[in-house]
PDB file of C-alpha atoms in Angstrom:
ATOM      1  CA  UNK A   1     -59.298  84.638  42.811  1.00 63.00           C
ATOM      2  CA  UNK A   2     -55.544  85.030  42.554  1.00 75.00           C
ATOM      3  CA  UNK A   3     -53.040  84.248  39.292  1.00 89.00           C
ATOM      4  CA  UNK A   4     -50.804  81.887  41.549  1.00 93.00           C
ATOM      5  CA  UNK A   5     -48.264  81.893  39.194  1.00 95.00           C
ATOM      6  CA  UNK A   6     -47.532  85.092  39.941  1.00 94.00           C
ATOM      7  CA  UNK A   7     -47.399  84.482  43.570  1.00 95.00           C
ATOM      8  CA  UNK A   8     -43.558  84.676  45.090  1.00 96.00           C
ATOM      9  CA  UNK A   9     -44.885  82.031  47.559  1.00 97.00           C
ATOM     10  CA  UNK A  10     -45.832  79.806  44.849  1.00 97.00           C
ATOM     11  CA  UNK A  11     -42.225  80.504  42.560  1.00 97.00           C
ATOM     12  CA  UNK A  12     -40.665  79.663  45.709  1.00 97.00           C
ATOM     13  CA  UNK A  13     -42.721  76.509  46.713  1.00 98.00           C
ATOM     14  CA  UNK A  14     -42.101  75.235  42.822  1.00 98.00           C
ATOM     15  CA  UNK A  15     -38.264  75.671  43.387  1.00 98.00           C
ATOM     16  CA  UNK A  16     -38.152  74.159  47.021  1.00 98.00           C
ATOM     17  CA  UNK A  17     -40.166  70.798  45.195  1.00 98.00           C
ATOM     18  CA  UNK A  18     -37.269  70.586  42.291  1.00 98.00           C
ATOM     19  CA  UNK A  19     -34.580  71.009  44.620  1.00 97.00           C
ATOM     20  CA  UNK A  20     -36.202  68.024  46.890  1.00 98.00           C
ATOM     21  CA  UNK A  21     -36.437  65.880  43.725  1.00 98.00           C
ATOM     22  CA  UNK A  22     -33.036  66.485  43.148  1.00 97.00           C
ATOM     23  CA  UNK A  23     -31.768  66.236  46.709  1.00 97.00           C
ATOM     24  CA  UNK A  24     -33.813  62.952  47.555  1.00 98.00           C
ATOM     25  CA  UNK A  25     -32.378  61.667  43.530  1.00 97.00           C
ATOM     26  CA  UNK A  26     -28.771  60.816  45.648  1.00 95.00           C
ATOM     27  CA  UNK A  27     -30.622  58.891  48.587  1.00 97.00           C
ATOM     28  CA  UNK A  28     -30.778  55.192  48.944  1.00 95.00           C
ATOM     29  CA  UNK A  29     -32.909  52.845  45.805  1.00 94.00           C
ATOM     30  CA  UNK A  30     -34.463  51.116  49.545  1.00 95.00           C
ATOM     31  CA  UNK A  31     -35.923  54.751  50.409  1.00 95.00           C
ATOM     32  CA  UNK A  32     -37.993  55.164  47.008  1.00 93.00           C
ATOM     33  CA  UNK A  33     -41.254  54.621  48.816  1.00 93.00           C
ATOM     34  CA  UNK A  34     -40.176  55.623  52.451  1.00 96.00           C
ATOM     35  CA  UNK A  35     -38.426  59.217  53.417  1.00 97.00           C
ATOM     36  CA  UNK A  36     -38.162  60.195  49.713  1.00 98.00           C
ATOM     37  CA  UNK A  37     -41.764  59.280  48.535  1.00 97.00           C
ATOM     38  CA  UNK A  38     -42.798  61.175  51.812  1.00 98.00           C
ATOM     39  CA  UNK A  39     -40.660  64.441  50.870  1.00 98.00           C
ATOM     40  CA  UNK A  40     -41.494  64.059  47.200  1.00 98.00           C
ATOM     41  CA  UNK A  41     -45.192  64.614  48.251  1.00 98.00           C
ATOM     42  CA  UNK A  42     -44.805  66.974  50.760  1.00 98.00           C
ATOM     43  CA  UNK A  43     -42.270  69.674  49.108  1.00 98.00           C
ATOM     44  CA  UNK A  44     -45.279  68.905  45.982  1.00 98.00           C
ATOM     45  CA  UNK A  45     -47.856  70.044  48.261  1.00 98.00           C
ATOM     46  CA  UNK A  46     -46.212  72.948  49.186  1.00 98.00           C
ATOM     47  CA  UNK A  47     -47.107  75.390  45.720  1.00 98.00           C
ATOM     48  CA  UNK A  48     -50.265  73.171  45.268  1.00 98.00           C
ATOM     49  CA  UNK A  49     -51.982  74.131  47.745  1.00 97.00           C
ATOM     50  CA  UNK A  50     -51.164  77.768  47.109  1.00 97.00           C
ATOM     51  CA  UNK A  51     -52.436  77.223  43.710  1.00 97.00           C
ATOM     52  CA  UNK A  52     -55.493  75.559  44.716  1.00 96.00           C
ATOM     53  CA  UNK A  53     -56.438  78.212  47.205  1.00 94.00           C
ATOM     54  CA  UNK A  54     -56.085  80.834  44.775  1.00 92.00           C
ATOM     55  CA  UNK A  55     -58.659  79.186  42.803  1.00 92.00           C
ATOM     56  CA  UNK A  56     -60.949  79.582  45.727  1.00 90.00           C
ATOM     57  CA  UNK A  57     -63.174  82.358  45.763  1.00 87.00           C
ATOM     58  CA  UNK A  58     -63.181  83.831  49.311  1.00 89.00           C
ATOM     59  CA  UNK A  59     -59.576  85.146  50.897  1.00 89.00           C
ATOM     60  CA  UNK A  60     -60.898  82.818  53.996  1.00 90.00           C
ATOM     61  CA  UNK A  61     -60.724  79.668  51.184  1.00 92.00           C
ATOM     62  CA  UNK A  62     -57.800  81.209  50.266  1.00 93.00           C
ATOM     63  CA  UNK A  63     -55.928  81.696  53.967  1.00 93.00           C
ATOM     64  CA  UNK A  64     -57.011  77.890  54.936  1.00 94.00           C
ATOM     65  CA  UNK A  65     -55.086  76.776  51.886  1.00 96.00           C
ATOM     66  CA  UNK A  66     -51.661  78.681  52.081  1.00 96.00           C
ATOM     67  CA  UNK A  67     -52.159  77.330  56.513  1.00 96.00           C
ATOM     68  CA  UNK A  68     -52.484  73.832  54.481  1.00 97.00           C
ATOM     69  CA  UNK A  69     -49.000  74.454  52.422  1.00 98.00           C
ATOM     70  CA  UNK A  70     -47.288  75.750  55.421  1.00 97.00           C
ATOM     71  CA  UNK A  71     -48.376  72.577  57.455  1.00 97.00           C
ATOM     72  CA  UNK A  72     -46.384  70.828  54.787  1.00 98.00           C
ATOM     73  CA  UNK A  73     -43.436  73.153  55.019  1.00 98.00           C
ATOM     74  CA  UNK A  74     -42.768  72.153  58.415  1.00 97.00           C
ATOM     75  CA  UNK A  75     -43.571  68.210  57.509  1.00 98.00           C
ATOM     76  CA  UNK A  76     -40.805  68.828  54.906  1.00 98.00           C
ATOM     77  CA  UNK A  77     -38.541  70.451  57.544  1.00 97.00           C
ATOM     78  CA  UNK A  78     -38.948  67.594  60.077  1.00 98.00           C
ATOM     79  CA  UNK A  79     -38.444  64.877  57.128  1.00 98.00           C
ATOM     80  CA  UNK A  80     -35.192  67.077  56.040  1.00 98.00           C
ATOM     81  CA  UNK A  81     -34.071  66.905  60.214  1.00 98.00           C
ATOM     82  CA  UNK A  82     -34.859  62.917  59.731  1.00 98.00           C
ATOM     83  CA  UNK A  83     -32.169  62.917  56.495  1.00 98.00           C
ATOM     84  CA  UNK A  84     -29.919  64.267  58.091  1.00 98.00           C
ATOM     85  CA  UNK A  85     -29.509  62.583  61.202  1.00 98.00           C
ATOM     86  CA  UNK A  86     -29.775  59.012  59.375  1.00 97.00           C
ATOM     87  CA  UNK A  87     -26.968  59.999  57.110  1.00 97.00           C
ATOM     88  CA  UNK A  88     -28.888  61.028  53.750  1.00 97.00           C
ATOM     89  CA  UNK A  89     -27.950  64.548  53.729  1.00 97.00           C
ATOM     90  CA  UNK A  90     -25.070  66.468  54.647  1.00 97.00           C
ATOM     91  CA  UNK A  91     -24.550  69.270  57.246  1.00 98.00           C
ATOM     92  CA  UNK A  92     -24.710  72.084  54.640  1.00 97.00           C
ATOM     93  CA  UNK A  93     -27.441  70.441  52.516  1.00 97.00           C
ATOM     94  CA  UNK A  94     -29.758  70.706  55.478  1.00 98.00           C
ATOM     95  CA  UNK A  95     -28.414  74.167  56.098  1.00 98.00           C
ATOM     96  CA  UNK A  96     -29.073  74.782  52.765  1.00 97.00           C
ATOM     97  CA  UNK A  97     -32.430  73.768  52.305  1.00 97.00           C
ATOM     98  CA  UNK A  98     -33.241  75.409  55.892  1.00 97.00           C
ATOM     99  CA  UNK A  99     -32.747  78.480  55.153  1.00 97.00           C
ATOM    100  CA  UNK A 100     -34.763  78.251  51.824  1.00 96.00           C
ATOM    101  CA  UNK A 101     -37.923  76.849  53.819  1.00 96.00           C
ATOM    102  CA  UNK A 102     -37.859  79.526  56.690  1.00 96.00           C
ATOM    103  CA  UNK A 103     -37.869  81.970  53.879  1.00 97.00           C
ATOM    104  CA  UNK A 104     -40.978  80.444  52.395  1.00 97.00           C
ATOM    105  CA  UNK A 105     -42.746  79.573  56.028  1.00 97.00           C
ATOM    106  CA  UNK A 106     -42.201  83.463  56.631  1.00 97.00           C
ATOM    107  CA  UNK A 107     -43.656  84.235  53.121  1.00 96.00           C
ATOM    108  CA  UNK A 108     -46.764  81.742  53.482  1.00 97.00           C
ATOM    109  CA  UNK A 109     -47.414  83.097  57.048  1.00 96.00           C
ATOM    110  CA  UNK A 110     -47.424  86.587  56.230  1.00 94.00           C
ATOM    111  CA  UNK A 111     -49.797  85.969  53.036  1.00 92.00           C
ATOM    112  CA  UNK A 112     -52.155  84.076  56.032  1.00 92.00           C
ATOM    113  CA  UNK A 113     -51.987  87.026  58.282  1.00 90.00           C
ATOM    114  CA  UNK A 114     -52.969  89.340  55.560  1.00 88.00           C
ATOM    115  CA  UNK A 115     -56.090  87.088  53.786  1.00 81.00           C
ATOM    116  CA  UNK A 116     -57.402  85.843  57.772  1.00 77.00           C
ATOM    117  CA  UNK A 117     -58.028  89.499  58.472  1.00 72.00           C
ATOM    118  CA  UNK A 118     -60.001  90.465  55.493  1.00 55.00           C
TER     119      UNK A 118
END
């Protein structure tokens, strides 16, 4: 078992959710329960499932969780693509948050490379 909160992967994945929540906070009242319900729960599910694979007890457990939070990563990525083409976000927002998610899918894949070998 891991201490997730001590995990850069899960810091990260905690800041990437508040700046969603705060991002999504300036897009249309008639997207509540479409795009930013969808990103809410996906930039969530990011550090949870790093924290709930660190509760596991095999690094296998482990690996199949942080491959679970980087499948929502790239969900997030495509939803953040999707904002910005239908107006929601601007260039540099999507820049912005970009750059902050390829960070963290290069962090989550690494941590997978190195608990899928043990």
């Amino acid at each position: 078992m891991h201490n997730f909160k001590e995990l850069h992967v899960w810091q990260k994945g905690i800041d990437m959710a508040q700046n969603i929540y705060e991002l999504t906070s300036t897009f249309p009242s008639e997207e509540k329960f479409g795009i930013v319900s969808q990103m809410r729960r996906s930039s969530v599910s990011v550090p949870s499932n790093v924290a709930e694979g660190a509760g596991r007890k095999t690094d296998k457990d482990f690996s199949n969780f942080l491959s679970m939070s980087l499948g929502s990563q790239f969900e997030l990525e495509t939803q953040l693509i999707i904002s910005k083409r239908v107006g929601f976000i601007s260039d540099e927002q999507l820049a912005k948050e970009s750059l902050e998610l390829i960070e963290l899918q290069k962090m989550t894949r690494s941590l997978v490379d190195k608990f899928s070998r043990v």
